[in-house]
Short mmCIF file of C-alpha atoms and ligand atoms in Angstrom, two decimals:
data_model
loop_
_atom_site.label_atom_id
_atom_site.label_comp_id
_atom_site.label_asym_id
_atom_site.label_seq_id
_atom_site.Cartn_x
_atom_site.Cartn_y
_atom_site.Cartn_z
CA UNK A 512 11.56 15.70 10.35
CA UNK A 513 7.75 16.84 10.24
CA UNK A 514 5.35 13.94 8.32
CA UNK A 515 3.83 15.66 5.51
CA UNK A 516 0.25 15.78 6.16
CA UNK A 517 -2.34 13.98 3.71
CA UNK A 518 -6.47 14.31 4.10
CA UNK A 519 -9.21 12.54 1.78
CA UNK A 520 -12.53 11.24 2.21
CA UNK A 521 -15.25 9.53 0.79
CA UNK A 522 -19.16 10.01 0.69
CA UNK A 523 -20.78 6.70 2.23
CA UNK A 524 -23.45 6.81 -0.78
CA UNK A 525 -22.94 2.57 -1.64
CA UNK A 526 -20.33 0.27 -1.36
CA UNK A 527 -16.67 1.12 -2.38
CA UNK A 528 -16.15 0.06 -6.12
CA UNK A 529 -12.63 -0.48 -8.13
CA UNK A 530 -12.46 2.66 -8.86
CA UNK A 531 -12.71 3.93 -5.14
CA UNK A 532 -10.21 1.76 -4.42
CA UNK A 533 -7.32 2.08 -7.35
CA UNK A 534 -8.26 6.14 -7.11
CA UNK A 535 -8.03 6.58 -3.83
CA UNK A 536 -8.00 3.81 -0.94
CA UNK A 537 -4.97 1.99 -2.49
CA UNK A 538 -2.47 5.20 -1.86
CA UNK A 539 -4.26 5.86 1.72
CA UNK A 540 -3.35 2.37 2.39
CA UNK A 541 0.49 3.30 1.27
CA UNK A 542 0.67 6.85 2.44
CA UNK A 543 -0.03 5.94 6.19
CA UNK A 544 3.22 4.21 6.18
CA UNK A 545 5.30 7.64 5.80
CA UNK A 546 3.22 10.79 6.14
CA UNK A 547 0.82 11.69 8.79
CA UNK A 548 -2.66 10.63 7.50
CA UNK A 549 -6.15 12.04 7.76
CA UNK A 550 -8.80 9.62 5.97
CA UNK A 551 -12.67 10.36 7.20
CA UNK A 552 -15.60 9.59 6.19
CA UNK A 553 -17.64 12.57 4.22
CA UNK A 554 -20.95 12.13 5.40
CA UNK A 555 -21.68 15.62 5.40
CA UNK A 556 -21.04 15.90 1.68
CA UNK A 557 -23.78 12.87 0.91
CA UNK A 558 -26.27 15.07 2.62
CA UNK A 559 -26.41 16.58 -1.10
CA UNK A 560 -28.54 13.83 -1.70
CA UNK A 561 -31.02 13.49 0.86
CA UNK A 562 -30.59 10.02 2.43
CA UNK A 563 -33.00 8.79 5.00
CA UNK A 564 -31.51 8.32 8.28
CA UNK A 565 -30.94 5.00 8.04
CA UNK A 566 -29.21 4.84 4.78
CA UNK A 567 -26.91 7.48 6.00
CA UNK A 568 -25.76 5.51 9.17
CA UNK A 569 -25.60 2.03 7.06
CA UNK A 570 -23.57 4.15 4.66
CA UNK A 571 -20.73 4.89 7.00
CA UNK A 572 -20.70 2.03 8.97
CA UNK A 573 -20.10 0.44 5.63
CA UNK A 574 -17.32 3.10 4.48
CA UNK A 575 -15.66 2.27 7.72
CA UNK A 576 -15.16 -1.26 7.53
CA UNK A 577 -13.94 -1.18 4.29
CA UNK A 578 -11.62 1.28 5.02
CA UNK A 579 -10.21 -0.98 7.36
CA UNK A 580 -10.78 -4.00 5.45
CA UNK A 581 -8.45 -2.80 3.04
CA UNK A 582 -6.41 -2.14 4.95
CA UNK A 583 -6.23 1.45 6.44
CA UNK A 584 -4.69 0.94 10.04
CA UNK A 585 -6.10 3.02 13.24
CA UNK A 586 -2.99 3.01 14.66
CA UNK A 587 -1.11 4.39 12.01
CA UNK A 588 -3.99 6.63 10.25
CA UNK A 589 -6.44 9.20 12.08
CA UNK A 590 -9.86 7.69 10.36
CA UNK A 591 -12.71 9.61 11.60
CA UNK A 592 -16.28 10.93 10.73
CA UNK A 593 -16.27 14.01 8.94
CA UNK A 594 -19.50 15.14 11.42
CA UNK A 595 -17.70 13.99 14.52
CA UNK A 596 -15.21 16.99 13.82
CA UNK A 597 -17.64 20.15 13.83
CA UNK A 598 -14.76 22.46 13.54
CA UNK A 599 -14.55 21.92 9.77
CA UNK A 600 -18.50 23.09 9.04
CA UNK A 601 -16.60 26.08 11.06
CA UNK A 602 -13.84 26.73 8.92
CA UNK A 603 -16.38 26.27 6.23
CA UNK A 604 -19.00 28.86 6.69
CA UNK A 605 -15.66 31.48 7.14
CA UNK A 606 -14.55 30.32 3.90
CA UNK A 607 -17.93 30.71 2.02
CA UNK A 608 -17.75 34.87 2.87
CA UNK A 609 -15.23 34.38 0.32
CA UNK A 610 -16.06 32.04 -2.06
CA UNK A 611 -17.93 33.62 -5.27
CA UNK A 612 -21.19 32.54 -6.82
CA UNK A 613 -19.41 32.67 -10.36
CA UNK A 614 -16.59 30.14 -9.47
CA UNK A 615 -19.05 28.22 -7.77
CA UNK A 616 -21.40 27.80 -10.51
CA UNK A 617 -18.65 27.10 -13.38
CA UNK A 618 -17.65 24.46 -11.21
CA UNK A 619 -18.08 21.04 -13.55
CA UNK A 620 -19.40 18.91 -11.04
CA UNK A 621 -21.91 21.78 -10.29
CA UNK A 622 -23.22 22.17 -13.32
CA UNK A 623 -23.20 18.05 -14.57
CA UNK A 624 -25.70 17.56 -11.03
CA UNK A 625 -27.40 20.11 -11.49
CA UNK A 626 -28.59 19.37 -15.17
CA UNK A 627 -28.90 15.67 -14.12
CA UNK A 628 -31.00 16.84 -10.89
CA UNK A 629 -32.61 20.09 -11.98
CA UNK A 630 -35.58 19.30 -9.01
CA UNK A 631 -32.58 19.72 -6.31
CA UNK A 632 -30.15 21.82 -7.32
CA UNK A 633 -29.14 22.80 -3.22
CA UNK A 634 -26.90 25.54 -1.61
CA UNK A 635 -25.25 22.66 -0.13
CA UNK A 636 -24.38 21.24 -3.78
CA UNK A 637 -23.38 24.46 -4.86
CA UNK A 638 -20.78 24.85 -1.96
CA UNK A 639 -19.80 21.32 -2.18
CA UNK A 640 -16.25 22.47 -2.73
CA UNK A 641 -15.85 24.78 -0.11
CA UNK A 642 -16.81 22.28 2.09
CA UNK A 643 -14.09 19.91 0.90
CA UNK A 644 -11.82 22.94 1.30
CA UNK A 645 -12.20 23.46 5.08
CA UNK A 646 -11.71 19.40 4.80
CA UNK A 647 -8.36 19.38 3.51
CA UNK A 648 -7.13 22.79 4.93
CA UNK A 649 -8.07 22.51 8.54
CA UNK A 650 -5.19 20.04 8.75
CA UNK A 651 -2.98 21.90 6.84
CA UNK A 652 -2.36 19.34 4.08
CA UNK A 653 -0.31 19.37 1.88
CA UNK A 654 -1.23 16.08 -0.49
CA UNK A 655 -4.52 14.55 -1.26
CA UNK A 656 -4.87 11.42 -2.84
CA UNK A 657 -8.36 11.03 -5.13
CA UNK A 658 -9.00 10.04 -8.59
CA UNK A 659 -8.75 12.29 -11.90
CA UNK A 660 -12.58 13.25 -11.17
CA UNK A 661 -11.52 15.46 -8.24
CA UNK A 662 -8.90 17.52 -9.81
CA UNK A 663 -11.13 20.27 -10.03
CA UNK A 664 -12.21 20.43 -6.64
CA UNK A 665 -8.62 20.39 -5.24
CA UNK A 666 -7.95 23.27 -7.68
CA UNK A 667 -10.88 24.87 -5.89
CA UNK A 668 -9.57 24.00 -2.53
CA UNK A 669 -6.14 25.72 -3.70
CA UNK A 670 -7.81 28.30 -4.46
CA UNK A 671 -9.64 29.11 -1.48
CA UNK A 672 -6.36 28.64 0.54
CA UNK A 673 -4.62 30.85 -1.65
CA UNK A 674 -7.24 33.46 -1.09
CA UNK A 675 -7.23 33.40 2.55
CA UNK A 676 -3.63 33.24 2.73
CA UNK A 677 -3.87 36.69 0.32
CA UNK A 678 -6.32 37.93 2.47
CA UNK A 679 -5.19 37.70 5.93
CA UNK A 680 -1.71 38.26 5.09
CA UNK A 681 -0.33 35.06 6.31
CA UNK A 682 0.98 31.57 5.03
CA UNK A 683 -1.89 29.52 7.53
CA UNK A 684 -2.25 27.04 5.10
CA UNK A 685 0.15 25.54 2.37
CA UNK A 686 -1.61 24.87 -1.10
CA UNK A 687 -2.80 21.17 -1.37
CA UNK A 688 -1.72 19.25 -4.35
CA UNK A 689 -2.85 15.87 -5.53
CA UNK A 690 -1.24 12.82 -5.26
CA UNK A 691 -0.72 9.40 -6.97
CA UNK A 692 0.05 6.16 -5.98
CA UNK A 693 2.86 5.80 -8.38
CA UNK A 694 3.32 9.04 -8.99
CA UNK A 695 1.74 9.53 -12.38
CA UNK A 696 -0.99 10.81 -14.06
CA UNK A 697 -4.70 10.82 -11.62
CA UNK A 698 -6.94 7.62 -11.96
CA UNK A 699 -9.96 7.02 -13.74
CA UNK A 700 -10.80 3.81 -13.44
CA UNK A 701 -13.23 3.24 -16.21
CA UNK A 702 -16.54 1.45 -15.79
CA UNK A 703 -17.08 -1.65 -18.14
CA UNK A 704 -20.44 -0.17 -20.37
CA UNK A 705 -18.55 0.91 -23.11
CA UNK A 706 -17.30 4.64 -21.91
CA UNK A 707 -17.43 7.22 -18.58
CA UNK A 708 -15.50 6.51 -15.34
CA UNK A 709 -17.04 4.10 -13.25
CA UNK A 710 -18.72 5.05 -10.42
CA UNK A 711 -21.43 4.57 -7.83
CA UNK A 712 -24.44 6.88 -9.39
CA UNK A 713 -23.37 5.56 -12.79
CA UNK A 714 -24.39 2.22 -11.47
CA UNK A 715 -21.84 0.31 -13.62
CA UNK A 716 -19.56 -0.19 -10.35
CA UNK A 717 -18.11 -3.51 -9.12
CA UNK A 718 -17.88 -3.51 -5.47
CA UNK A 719 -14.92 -4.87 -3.23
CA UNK A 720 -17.62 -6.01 -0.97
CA UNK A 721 -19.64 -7.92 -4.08
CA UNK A 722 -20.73 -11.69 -4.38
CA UNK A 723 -18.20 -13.23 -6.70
CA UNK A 724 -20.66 -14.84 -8.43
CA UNK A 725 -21.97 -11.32 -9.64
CA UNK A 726 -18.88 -9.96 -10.58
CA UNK A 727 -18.23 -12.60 -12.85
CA UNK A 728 -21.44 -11.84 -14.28
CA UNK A 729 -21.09 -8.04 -14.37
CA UNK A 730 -17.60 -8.94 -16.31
CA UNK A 731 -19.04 -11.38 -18.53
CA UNK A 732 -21.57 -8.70 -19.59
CA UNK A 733 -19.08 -5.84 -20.42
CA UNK A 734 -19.30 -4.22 -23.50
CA UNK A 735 -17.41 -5.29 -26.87
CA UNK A 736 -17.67 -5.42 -30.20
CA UNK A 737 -17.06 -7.95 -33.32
CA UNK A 738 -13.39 -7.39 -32.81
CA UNK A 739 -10.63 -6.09 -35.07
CA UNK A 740 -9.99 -7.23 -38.93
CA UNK A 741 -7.29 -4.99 -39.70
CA UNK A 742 -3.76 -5.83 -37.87
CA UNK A 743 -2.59 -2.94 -35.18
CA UNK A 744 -5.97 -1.29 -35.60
CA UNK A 745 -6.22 1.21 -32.73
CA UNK A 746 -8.61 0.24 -29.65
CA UNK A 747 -12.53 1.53 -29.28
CA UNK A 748 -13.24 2.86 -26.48
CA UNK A 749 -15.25 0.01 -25.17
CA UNK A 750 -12.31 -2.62 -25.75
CA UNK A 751 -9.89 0.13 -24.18
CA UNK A 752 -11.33 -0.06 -20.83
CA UNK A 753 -11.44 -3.96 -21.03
CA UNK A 754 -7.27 -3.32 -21.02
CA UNK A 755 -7.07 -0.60 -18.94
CA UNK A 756 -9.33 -2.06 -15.61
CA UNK A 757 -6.70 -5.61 -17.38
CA UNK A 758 -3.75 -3.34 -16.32
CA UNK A 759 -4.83 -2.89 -12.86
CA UNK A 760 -5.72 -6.07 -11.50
CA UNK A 761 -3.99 -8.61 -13.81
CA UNK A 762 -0.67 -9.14 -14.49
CA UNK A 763 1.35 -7.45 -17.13
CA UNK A 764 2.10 -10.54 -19.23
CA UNK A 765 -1.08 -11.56 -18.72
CA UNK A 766 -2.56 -7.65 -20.43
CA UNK A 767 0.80 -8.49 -22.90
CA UNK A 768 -0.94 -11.79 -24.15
CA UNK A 769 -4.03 -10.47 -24.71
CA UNK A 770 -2.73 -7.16 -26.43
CA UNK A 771 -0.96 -9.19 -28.67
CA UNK A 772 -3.94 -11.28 -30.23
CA UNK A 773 -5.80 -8.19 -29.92
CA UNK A 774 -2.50 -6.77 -32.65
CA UNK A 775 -3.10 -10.38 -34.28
CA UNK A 776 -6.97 -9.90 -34.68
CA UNK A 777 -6.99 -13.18 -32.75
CA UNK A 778 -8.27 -11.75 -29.57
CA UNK A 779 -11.23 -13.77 -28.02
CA UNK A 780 -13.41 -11.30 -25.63
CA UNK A 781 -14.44 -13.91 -23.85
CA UNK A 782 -11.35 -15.63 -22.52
CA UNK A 783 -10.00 -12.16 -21.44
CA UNK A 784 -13.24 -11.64 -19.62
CA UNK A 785 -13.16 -14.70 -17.94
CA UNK A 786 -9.56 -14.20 -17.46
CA UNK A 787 -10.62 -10.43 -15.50
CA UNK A 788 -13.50 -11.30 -13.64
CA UNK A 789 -10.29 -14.25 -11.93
CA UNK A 790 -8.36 -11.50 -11.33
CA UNK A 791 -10.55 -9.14 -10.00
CA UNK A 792 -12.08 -11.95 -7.62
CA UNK A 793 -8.96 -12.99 -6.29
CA UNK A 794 -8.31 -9.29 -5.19
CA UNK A 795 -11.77 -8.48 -4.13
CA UNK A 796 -12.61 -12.05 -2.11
CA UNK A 797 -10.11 -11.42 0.75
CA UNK A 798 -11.55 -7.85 1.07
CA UNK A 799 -14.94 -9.14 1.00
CA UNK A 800 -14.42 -11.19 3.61
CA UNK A 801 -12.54 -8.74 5.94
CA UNK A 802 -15.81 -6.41 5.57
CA UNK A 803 -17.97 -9.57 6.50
CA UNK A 804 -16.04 -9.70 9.74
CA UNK A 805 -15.35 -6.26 10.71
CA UNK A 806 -19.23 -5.13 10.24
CA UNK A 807 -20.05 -7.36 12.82
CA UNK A 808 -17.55 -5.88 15.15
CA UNK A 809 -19.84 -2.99 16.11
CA UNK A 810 -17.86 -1.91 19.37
CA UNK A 811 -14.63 -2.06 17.46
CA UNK A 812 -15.92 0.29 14.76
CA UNK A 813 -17.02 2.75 17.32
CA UNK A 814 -13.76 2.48 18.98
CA UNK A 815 -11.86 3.55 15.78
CA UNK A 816 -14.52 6.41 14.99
CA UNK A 817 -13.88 7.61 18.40
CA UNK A 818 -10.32 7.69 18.57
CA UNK A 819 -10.16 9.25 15.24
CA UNK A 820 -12.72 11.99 16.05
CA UNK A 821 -10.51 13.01 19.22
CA UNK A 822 -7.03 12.97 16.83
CA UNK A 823 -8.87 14.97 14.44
CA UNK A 824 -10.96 17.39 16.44
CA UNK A 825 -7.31 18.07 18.20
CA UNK A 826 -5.54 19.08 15.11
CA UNK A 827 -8.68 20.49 13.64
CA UNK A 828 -9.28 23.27 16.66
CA UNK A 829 -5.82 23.88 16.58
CA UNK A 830 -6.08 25.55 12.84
CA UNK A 831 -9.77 27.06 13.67
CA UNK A 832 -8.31 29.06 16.76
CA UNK A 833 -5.24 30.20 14.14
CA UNK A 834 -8.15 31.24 11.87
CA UNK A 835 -10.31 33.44 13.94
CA UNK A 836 -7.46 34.90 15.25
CA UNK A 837 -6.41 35.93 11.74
CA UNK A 838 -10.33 36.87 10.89
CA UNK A 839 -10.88 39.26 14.16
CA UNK A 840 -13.11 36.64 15.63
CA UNK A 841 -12.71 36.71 19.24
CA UNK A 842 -14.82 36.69 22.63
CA UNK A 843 -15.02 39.69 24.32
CA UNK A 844 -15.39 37.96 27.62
P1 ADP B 933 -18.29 7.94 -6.63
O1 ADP B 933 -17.71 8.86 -7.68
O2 ADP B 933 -18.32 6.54 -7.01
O3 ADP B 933 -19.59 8.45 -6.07
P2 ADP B 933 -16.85 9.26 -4.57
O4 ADP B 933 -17.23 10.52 -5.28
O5 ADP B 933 -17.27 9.13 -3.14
O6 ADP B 933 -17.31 8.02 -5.40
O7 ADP B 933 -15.28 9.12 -4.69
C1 ADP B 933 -14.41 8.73 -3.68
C2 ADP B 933 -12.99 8.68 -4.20
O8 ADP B 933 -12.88 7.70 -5.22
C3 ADP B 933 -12.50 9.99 -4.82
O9 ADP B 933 -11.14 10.15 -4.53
C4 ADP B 933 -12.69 9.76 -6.29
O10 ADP B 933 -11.81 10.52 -7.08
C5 ADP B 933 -12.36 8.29 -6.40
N1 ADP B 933 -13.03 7.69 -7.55
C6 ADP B 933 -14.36 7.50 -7.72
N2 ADP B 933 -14.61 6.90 -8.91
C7 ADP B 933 -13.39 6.73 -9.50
C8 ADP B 933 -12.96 6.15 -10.73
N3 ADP B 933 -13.83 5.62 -11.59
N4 ADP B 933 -11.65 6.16 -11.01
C9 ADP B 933 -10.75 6.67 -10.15
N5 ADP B 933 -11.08 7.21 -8.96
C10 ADP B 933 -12.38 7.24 -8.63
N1 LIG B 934 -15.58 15.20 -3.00
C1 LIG B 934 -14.98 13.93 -2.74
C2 LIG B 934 -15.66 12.89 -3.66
O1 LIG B 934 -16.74 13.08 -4.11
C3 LIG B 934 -15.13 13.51 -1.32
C4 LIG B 934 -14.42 14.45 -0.42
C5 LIG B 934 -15.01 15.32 0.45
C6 LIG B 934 -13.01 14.63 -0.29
N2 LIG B 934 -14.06 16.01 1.13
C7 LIG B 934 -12.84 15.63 0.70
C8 LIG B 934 -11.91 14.06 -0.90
C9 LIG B 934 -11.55 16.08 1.06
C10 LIG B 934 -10.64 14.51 -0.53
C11 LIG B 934 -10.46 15.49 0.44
O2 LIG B 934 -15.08 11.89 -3.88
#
């Protein structure tokens, strides 16, 4: 039987934080054992931003090895550039004749840059999700694996392969649905300044590729409170994102221990702080030190980028030619 196919990518705008990783790299490192995997980097999408040149190519040079670093394999994952594989800016500018300025603009994500960024409030921003569309679609996928701050793009991207499917009469492209690395609810990992996800422009992240030292210190500086008086007192929100980054890198009788003097009112912020910052060390130093290596591998890098580009540009032109078929686009010669 057929692989299922999978596609996600991520803007090179900064290091990869926790919550890059437990949203999204930790099921493309599990997914490329059973379904046929597209992972790329989305450099287009951080044009939003305006980087310099140089930030831009230090940006996915630095995606890329910690893609592989954590262990995304080239021979069992296409990883490629999303600009290496011009057929998708293609299959985007078809799907913007039918993308509406309404839909576009109610989008969340839309409207939360735009008010935080009135002075560049872009086309390119306000297509963002058609762009991620012709991403997913152009390989036909039918899972993609990002964190709970995505869902609303995929619904987009459903949408706009619903719509052409409508329109052209056909069933091109199946509708893509999220996925989850144990099959629950999307991630938000939560950043550790009292509320909001974390994340790389919220600049509360801690980075796979970060100085131990610093984590410890980022840790150590997370936001609590006096602690509870009253026994079983529900969680703040500040305390609950202590637990819940706990509950992802720690044991679970180690979260158990410290839930249970938290019930007690004998919970001591510090010790589980300490206790965290371990934890998340001991999963990020390895990682860290894979990046190290692998950045200074230069010519292996560009090996992977190439041999992803060709695997992707392959299935990608295979879709496009489908497409302008379907639209009446053809050469007359
Ligand atoms: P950021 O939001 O830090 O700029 P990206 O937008 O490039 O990062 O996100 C890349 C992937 O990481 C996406 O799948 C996104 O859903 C996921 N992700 C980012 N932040 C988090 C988070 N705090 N919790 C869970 N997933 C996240
Ligand atoms: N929008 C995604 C983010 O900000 C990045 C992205 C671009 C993406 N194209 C994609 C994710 C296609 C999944 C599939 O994180």
């Amino acid at each position: 039987m057929k692989r299922p196919i999978v596609v996600s990518g991520i803007r090179p705008t900064g290091y990869l934080h926790l919550g890059n990783y437990f949203g999204a790299v930790r099921s493309f490192v599990k997914m490329q054992e059973s379904y046929n995997c597209y992972f790329f980097i989305a450099d287009l999408h951080s044009l939003t931003t305006h980087p310099t040149p140089d930030n831009l190519q230090a940006g996915v040079k630095q995606v890329l090895s910690e893609y592989l670093a954590c262990g995304i394999d080239p021979e069992k994952a296409t990883i490629f550039i999303q600009s290496d594989v011009p057929e998708v800016t293609e299959l985007y500018t078809f799907l913007n004749m039918n993308a509406y300025l309404g839909e576009l603009e109610r989008t969340t994500s839309f409207k939360e840059k735009a008010r935080q960024n009135p002075e560049n409030v872009n086309a390119g921003l306000l297509t963002y999700p058609v762009l991620m569309a012709a991403d997913i679609i152009i390989h036909k996928a039918q899972f993609v694996p990002v964190g709970k701050d995505q869902e609303q793009n995929l619904e987009m991207a459903r949408k706009f392969a619903g719509r052409f499917n409508r329109m052209y009469n056909c069933e091109l492209f199946p509708l893509p649905q999220p996925f989850t690395f144990d099959g629950g609810d999307m991630i938000k990992v939560p950043g550790l300044d009292g509320s909001g996800k974390m994340g790389k422009s919220e600049g509360n992240g801690i980075f796979l590729y970060e100085d131990p030292k610093e984590i410890r210190k980022k840790v150590m500086r997370a936001v609590t409170d006096a602690g509870p008086t009253i026994m079983n007192s529900p969680k703040p929100e500040p305390i609950e994102n202590l637990f819940t980054l706990m509950k992802i890198v720690s044991d679970p009788d180690i979260v158990q221990k410290f839930d249970e003097a938290y019930a007690r009112c004998e919970i001591r912020y510090g010790d589980m702080k300490k206790q965290l910052a371990e934890d998340i060390v001991n999963f990020t130093a390895p990682i860290r030190e894979r990046i190290l290596d692998i950045l200074k591998d230069e010519e292996y890098m560009a090996r992977v980028a190439k041999t992803g580009a060709e695997k992707a540009r392959e299935s990608a032109q295979a879709t496009l030619k489908e497409v302008k078929q379907l639209i009446g686009v053809k050469r007359l010669f």
